Amino acid sequence: MENGHNKGNRCLVLREFGSISKFQIQDKAIPEPGKDQIRIRVEACGVNFPDMMAIQGLYCGAPKPPITLGYEVSGYVDAFGEGVNGVVGSRVIAACASGGWSEYVIVDKNFVWPMPEKMSFEEGASLPVSYLMAYLMLFKFGNLQSGQSVLCHIAAGGIGSAVGQLCKTVPKVTLYGTSSEQKHDSASKNGYSHLIDYRKKDYVQEMKKLEPEGIDLVLDPLGAADNKKNYEVTKPFGRQIVYGYTTAIVGEKRSLIHLAKTFWNSSSKNPMDLMLDSKMIGGINLDSVFTGHFSSALPKAMSDILQWYNEGIVKPKIDSVHDFENHADAFRLLYERKNIGKVVLTPHKAPSA
């Protein structure tokens, strides 16, 4: 069951690893959905830091070029494959292993959810990565309980904003965050009670003043020497969850020297260290969310997130929206750490002035 089409599929294609200059908009054939698949006509697609790492060839889960990146989209159901029923034209949110930066994308039927009536396409494209990751780290992996403390870095980014909002669903959580000072107002609105400007203060020393015994749950997207710092502020019986390596990137182009230094300075805790300190370290990545163990947890996670959206608890913060022609502007916001909230792409050309 599908719509008829006379045009191609506009895709933002990374021709080779290296930098944002390696992208090209290409017209490809519109893909056909297979068994248990749905084709979506994309209205908006999210941009995430793993995409920025993949551009430089630093994200191990990304396919080799030429590739179309993108893990999350929103749009209209356009066609169904065998074994799938529904209504063509329905507004939906979807997660995909890759290929989201396209006008049409094929997704597994289990990773498609109806959009709430009042939700915008930009908001819809902001949910699958940031909010699902935040949900799984806080509730599935982190086992966040009433009265506990949380430290989340990059507090005003996509995942940081989601963490702030989802923590509101647990009573008496004390939420700490790090971000540059100009982003503190946005983070505070999402529920952060204490914010530290990491450019001006040592967050380890600040946390020791605020929480001398340490933090119950530390969400660590930084990597390198910050792995060690975050372990230091984790309290006994606390959990440190690593979900990124943002310190591996210092600009639009890959630096092998910086990368080597970054990995050299990373933590190397062994099980005996963890036993003696009574602490836990874990990790989560997008592959495990969409293709591995955690995929079975997604239906309930997204159901809760959409319910909280309808209740006004979840409200994605959109930094900016860019058409494919202006993708470089979108990517620079993340590389330069200037975004406040989610950066979104749209395959549709902006109207001429």
Short mmCIF file of C-alpha atoms in Angstrom, two decimals:
data_model
loop_
_atom_site.label_atom_id
_atom_site.label_comp_id
_atom_site.label_asym_id
_atom_site.label_seq_id
_atom_site.Cartn_x
_atom_site.Cartn_y
_atom_site.Cartn_z
CA MET A 1 0.00 0.00 0.00
CA GLU A 2 1.70 3.22 -1.08
CA ASN A 3 1.47 6.62 -2.75
CA GLY A 4 2.55 7.19 -6.32
CA HIS A 5 5.75 9.18 -6.92
CA ASN A 6 7.31 10.78 -9.95
CA LYS A 7 10.38 12.23 -8.25
CA GLY A 8 13.50 10.97 -6.54
CA ASN A 9 14.68 10.85 -2.98
CA ARG A 10 16.78 13.86 -1.93
CA CYS A 11 19.52 12.63 0.42
CA LEU A 12 22.34 14.36 2.28
CA VAL A 13 25.26 12.06 1.48
CA LEU A 14 28.66 11.93 3.19
CA ARG A 15 31.00 10.98 0.33
CA GLU A 16 34.04 10.30 2.54
CA PHE A 17 35.08 10.71 6.14
CA GLY A 18 36.83 13.90 7.19
CA SER A 19 34.79 17.09 7.51
CA ILE A 20 31.50 18.79 6.69
CA SER A 21 32.89 19.74 3.28
CA LYS A 22 32.48 16.11 2.22
CA PHE A 23 28.68 16.28 1.95
CA GLN A 24 26.62 16.41 -1.21
CA ILE A 25 22.87 16.51 -1.83
CA GLN A 26 22.02 13.65 -4.17
CA ASP A 27 18.83 12.43 -5.82
CA LYS A 28 18.42 8.70 -5.40
CA ALA A 29 15.69 6.21 -6.13
CA ILE A 30 12.85 6.17 -3.63
CA PRO A 31 13.38 3.00 -1.56
CA GLU A 32 10.74 0.30 -1.35
CA PRO A 33 9.68 -1.07 2.06
CA GLY A 34 10.31 -4.75 2.67
CA LYS A 35 8.60 -7.11 5.05
CA ASP A 36 7.72 -5.47 8.39
CA GLN A 37 8.94 -2.09 7.16
CA ILE A 38 7.37 1.33 6.68
CA ARG A 39 8.42 4.10 4.31
CA ILE A 40 8.22 7.61 5.72
CA ARG A 41 8.15 10.89 3.84
CA VAL A 42 10.40 12.93 6.08
CA GLU A 43 9.47 16.41 7.28
CA ALA A 44 12.22 16.81 9.91
CA CYS A 45 15.28 14.87 11.06
CA GLY A 46 17.41 15.25 14.16
CA VAL A 47 21.13 16.04 14.34
CA ASN A 48 23.14 14.43 17.15
CA PHE A 49 26.74 14.41 18.31
CA PRO A 50 27.28 10.79 17.17
CA ASP A 51 26.58 12.10 13.67
CA MET A 52 29.35 14.66 14.13
CA MET A 53 31.72 11.91 15.21
CA ALA A 54 30.67 9.75 12.27
CA ILE A 55 31.49 12.58 9.85
CA GLN A 56 35.08 12.43 11.07
CA GLY A 57 35.16 8.63 10.99
CA LEU A 58 35.21 8.39 14.79
CA TYR A 59 31.90 6.64 15.45
CA CYS A 60 32.33 2.89 15.34
CA GLY A 61 28.66 2.17 14.64
CA ALA A 62 28.50 4.17 11.41
CA PRO A 63 28.66 2.46 7.98
CA LYS A 64 31.44 3.36 5.57
CA PRO A 65 30.93 6.19 3.03
CA PRO A 66 29.17 7.00 0.87
CA ILE A 67 26.48 7.07 3.55
CA THR A 68 23.42 8.99 4.64
CA LEU A 69 23.49 9.56 8.39
CA GLY A 70 20.62 10.38 10.72
CA TYR A 71 19.00 8.34 13.50
CA GLU A 72 15.62 10.01 13.97
CA VAL A 73 12.88 11.47 11.81
CA SER A 74 9.30 12.67 11.81
CA GLY A 75 6.96 12.82 8.87
CA TYR A 76 4.11 11.06 7.09
CA VAL A 77 3.61 7.34 6.51
CA ASP A 78 4.11 6.93 2.78
CA ALA A 79 3.99 3.16 2.18
CA PHE A 80 3.79 -0.17 3.97
CA GLY A 81 5.71 -3.35 3.38
CA GLU A 82 4.38 -6.87 3.71
CA GLY A 83 2.94 -7.60 7.12
CA VAL A 84 2.24 -3.98 8.07
CA ASN A 85 -1.15 -2.29 8.12
CA GLY A 86 -2.05 1.30 8.81
CA VAL A 87 -3.13 4.57 7.27
CA VAL A 88 -1.03 6.25 4.58
CA GLY A 89 -0.57 9.89 5.51
CA SER A 90 -0.46 9.34 9.27
CA ARG A 91 1.93 11.62 11.18
CA VAL A 92 4.64 9.58 12.85
CA ILE A 93 7.95 9.64 14.73
CA ALA A 94 10.60 7.06 13.84
CA ALA A 95 14.05 5.84 14.79
CA CYS A 96 16.44 4.39 12.23
CA ALA A 97 19.93 2.88 12.34
CA SER A 98 20.99 5.29 9.56
CA GLY A 99 19.58 7.09 6.53
CA GLY A 100 17.43 9.65 8.32
CA TRP A 101 18.80 12.67 6.43
CA SER A 102 16.65 11.84 3.41
CA GLU A 103 13.33 12.83 1.94
CA TYR A 104 12.18 9.21 2.20
CA VAL A 105 13.45 6.62 4.66
CA ILE A 106 12.67 2.97 5.38
CA VAL A 107 12.23 2.03 9.04
CA ASP A 108 11.34 -1.06 11.04
CA LYS A 109 7.67 -1.10 12.02
CA ASN A 110 8.63 -1.51 15.68
CA PHE A 111 10.46 1.83 15.67
CA VAL A 112 7.54 3.96 14.46
CA TRP A 113 5.17 5.80 16.81
CA PRO A 114 2.12 8.04 16.21
CA MET A 115 2.75 11.72 16.80
CA PRO A 116 0.55 13.56 19.29
CA GLU A 117 -1.80 15.95 17.56
CA LYS A 118 -0.24 19.09 19.05
CA MET A 119 3.38 18.02 18.44
CA SER A 120 5.35 19.74 15.68
CA PHE A 121 7.51 17.78 13.24
CA GLU A 122 10.58 19.49 14.69
CA GLU A 123 9.65 18.30 18.17
CA GLY A 124 8.93 14.81 16.88
CA ALA A 125 12.36 14.53 15.28
CA SER A 126 13.92 15.52 18.62
CA LEU A 127 12.55 12.56 20.60
CA PRO A 128 13.99 9.20 19.50
CA VAL A 129 17.65 9.79 20.32
CA SER A 130 17.71 12.36 23.11
CA TYR A 131 14.65 11.27 25.06
CA LEU A 132 15.01 7.52 24.59
CA MET A 133 18.67 7.69 25.60
CA ALA A 134 17.82 9.84 28.62
CA TYR A 135 14.98 7.49 29.61
CA LEU A 136 17.11 4.35 29.37
CA MET A 137 20.02 5.90 31.29
CA LEU A 138 17.84 7.25 34.08
CA PHE A 139 15.30 4.47 34.55
CA LYS A 140 16.44 1.26 32.84
CA PHE A 141 20.18 1.43 33.45
CA GLY A 142 20.50 4.03 36.21
CA ASN A 143 17.53 2.86 38.33
CA LEU A 144 16.95 6.41 39.51
CA GLN A 145 15.08 6.53 42.82
CA SER A 146 13.31 9.21 44.81
CA GLY A 147 15.66 11.46 46.76
CA GLN A 148 18.77 10.65 44.72
CA SER A 149 21.19 13.02 42.97
CA VAL A 150 22.12 13.22 39.29
CA LEU A 151 24.98 14.96 37.47
CA CYS A 152 24.54 15.49 33.73
CA HIS A 153 27.10 17.22 31.52
CA ILE A 154 26.17 19.35 28.48
CA ALA A 155 23.02 20.20 30.41
CA ALA A 156 21.55 22.48 27.73
CA GLY A 157 22.05 20.08 24.82
CA GLY A 158 19.48 17.66 23.41
CA ILE A 159 20.09 14.82 25.88
CA GLY A 160 20.81 17.22 28.74
CA SER A 161 17.46 18.94 28.22
CA ALA A 162 15.71 15.56 28.09
CA VAL A 163 17.41 14.42 31.31
CA GLY A 164 16.22 17.56 33.08
CA GLN A 165 12.62 17.06 32.04
CA LEU A 166 12.49 13.32 32.73
CA CYS A 167 13.96 13.78 36.21
CA LYS A 168 10.82 15.75 37.05
CA THR A 169 8.90 12.48 37.01
CA VAL A 170 10.82 11.20 40.06
CA PRO A 171 10.21 12.92 43.43
CA LYS A 172 12.93 14.84 45.23
CA VAL A 173 15.72 14.35 42.66
CA THR A 174 18.55 16.86 42.98
CA LEU A 175 19.85 17.61 39.49
CA TYR A 176 23.28 19.08 38.82
CA GLY A 177 24.63 20.06 35.43
CA THR A 178 27.58 21.60 33.61
CA SER A 179 27.35 24.03 30.72
CA SER A 180 28.68 27.39 29.64
CA GLU A 181 27.16 30.31 31.55
CA GLN A 182 25.09 31.62 28.62
CA LYS A 183 23.15 28.33 28.61
CA HIS A 184 22.31 28.26 32.32
CA ASP A 185 18.91 29.92 31.94
CA SER A 186 17.72 27.30 29.46
CA ALA A 187 19.01 24.44 31.61
CA SER A 188 17.39 25.87 34.75
CA LYS A 189 14.00 25.88 33.01
CA ASN A 190 14.43 22.14 32.43
CA GLY A 191 14.83 21.41 36.13
CA TYR A 192 18.53 21.82 36.93
CA SER A 193 18.89 23.18 40.44
CA HIS A 194 22.68 23.67 40.38
CA LEU A 195 24.70 24.55 37.27
CA ILE A 196 28.47 24.86 36.91
CA ASP A 197 30.27 26.75 34.16
CA TYR A 198 32.94 24.20 33.31
CA ARG A 199 34.98 26.86 31.52
CA LYS A 200 35.45 28.88 34.70
CA LYS A 201 35.26 26.34 37.54
CA ASP A 202 36.49 22.83 38.28
CA TYR A 203 33.28 20.83 38.45
CA VAL A 204 34.92 18.13 40.57
CA GLN A 205 35.76 20.62 43.31
CA GLU A 206 32.36 22.29 43.03
CA MET A 207 30.58 18.95 43.32
CA LYS A 208 32.62 18.00 46.38
CA LYS A 209 31.42 21.19 48.06
CA LEU A 210 27.79 20.58 47.12
CA GLU A 211 27.72 16.80 47.60
CA PRO A 212 30.64 15.73 49.84
CA GLU A 213 29.60 12.06 49.71
CA GLY A 214 29.29 12.09 45.94
CA ILE A 215 26.56 11.72 43.30
CA ASP A 216 24.22 8.74 42.93
CA LEU A 217 24.03 8.81 39.12
CA VAL A 218 26.61 10.48 36.86
CA LEU A 219 25.83 10.71 33.12
CA ASP A 220 29.12 11.06 31.26
CA PRO A 221 29.25 12.00 27.55
CA LEU A 222 32.73 13.55 27.75
CA GLY A 223 35.36 10.81 27.72
CA ALA A 224 39.14 11.05 28.18
CA ALA A 225 40.33 12.58 31.48
CA ASP A 226 36.72 13.44 32.34
CA ASN A 227 35.96 9.73 32.73
CA LYS A 228 38.30 9.77 35.72
CA LYS A 229 36.82 12.99 37.09
CA ASN A 230 33.28 11.66 36.84
CA TYR A 231 34.28 8.46 38.60
CA GLU A 232 35.77 10.58 41.36
CA VAL A 233 32.48 12.37 42.02
CA THR A 234 30.42 9.16 41.93
CA LYS A 235 29.48 8.11 45.47
CA PRO A 236 29.83 4.56 46.84
CA PHE A 237 26.98 2.43 45.45
CA GLY A 238 26.61 5.07 42.73
CA ARG A 239 26.57 4.59 38.98
CA GLN A 240 28.61 6.28 36.23
CA ILE A 241 27.08 5.80 32.78
CA VAL A 242 29.28 6.65 29.79
CA TYR A 243 27.34 7.49 26.63
CA GLY A 244 29.68 9.58 24.50
CA TYR A 245 33.16 10.86 23.78
CA THR A 246 32.64 14.50 22.91
CA THR A 247 36.15 15.53 23.98
CA ALA A 248 37.49 13.54 21.02
CA ILE A 249 36.37 16.38 18.74
CA VAL A 250 37.85 19.86 18.85
CA GLY A 251 36.66 21.29 15.53
CA GLU A 252 35.20 20.54 12.12
CA LYS A 253 38.18 18.43 11.03
CA ARG A 254 39.57 15.30 12.63
CA SER A 255 42.80 15.68 14.60
CA LEU A 256 44.61 12.35 14.98
CA ILE A 257 47.07 13.85 17.48
CA HIS A 258 44.25 15.12 19.70
CA LEU A 259 42.45 11.80 19.32
CA ALA A 260 45.52 9.87 20.48
CA LYS A 261 45.91 12.13 23.52
CA THR A 262 42.22 11.74 24.32
CA PHE A 263 42.32 7.96 24.39
CA TRP A 264 45.61 7.95 26.27
CA ASN A 265 44.01 9.97 29.08
CA SER A 266 40.89 7.79 29.30
CA SER A 267 39.98 5.82 32.40
CA SER A 268 41.15 2.22 32.69
CA LYS A 269 39.33 0.98 35.78
CA ASN A 270 39.34 -2.76 36.34
CA PRO A 271 36.73 -4.83 38.23
CA MET A 272 38.89 -4.90 41.35
CA ASP A 273 38.90 -1.07 41.49
CA LEU A 274 35.12 -1.06 41.26
CA MET A 275 34.79 -3.68 43.98
CA LEU A 276 37.08 -1.83 46.38
CA ASP A 277 35.34 1.51 45.74
CA SER A 278 31.82 0.01 45.71
CA LYS A 279 31.01 1.83 42.47
CA MET A 280 29.62 0.87 39.08
CA ILE A 281 30.58 2.01 35.56
CA GLY A 282 28.42 1.19 32.55
CA GLY A 283 27.97 2.32 28.99
CA ILE A 284 25.23 2.73 26.42
CA ASN A 285 25.31 3.59 22.71
CA LEU A 286 22.81 4.10 19.91
CA ASP A 287 23.46 0.70 18.35
CA SER A 288 22.43 -1.06 21.56
CA VAL A 289 19.32 1.10 21.73
CA PHE A 290 18.01 0.53 18.21
CA THR A 291 19.45 -2.85 17.21
CA GLY A 292 20.46 -4.63 20.39
CA HIS A 293 19.30 -5.51 23.86
CA PHE A 294 17.52 -2.26 24.68
CA SER A 295 15.25 -2.41 21.60
CA SER A 296 12.76 -4.46 23.62
CA ALA A 297 12.47 -1.60 26.11
CA LEU A 298 11.58 1.04 23.52
CA PRO A 299 7.79 0.57 23.33
CA LYS A 300 7.23 1.35 27.03
CA ALA A 301 9.89 4.07 27.00
CA MET A 302 8.31 5.93 24.09
CA SER A 303 4.82 5.37 25.49
CA ASP A 304 5.88 7.06 28.74
CA ILE A 305 7.65 9.89 26.90
CA LEU A 306 4.62 10.63 24.71
CA GLN A 307 2.33 10.54 27.75
CA TRP A 308 4.59 13.02 29.54
CA TYR A 309 4.55 15.21 26.41
CA ASN A 310 0.75 15.28 26.52
CA GLU A 311 0.94 16.15 30.23
CA GLY A 312 3.34 19.03 29.54
CA ILE A 313 6.34 17.48 31.30
CA VAL A 314 8.26 16.74 28.08
CA LYS A 315 8.79 19.69 25.77
CA PRO A 316 11.73 19.43 23.33
CA LYS A 317 13.82 22.57 23.11
CA ILE A 318 14.52 23.37 19.44
CA ASP A 319 17.66 25.39 18.84
CA SER A 320 17.26 25.85 15.09
CA VAL A 321 15.99 24.28 11.86
CA HIS A 322 18.09 24.09 8.68
CA ASP A 323 17.33 22.82 5.18
CA PHE A 324 19.74 20.38 3.54
CA GLU A 325 21.38 23.20 1.58
CA ASN A 326 22.43 24.82 4.86
CA HIS A 327 23.56 21.65 6.62
CA ALA A 328 27.02 23.09 7.33
CA ASP A 329 25.50 25.80 9.54
CA ALA A 330 23.65 23.13 11.51
CA PHE A 331 26.75 20.99 12.02
CA ARG A 332 28.92 23.92 13.09
CA LEU A 333 26.53 24.65 15.95
CA LEU A 334 27.33 21.25 17.43
CA TYR A 335 31.04 21.30 16.63
CA GLU A 336 31.38 24.73 18.26
CA ARG A 337 29.13 23.77 21.21
CA LYS A 338 26.81 26.71 20.50
CA ASN A 339 23.45 24.96 20.32
CA ILE A 340 20.92 25.26 23.11
CA GLY A 341 18.62 22.31 22.61
CA LYS A 342 18.10 20.30 19.45
CA VAL A 343 19.39 21.12 15.97
CA VAL A 344 17.03 19.87 13.26
CA LEU A 345 17.33 19.37 9.49
CA THR A 346 14.56 19.42 6.91
CA PRO A 347 14.81 17.97 3.39
CA HIS A 348 12.64 20.73 2.00
CA LYS A 349 14.27 23.79 0.47
CA ALA A 350 13.63 27.07 2.25
CA PRO A 351 11.45 29.46 0.20
CA SER A 352 13.40 31.99 -1.85
CA ALA A 353 13.45 35.45 -0.36
#
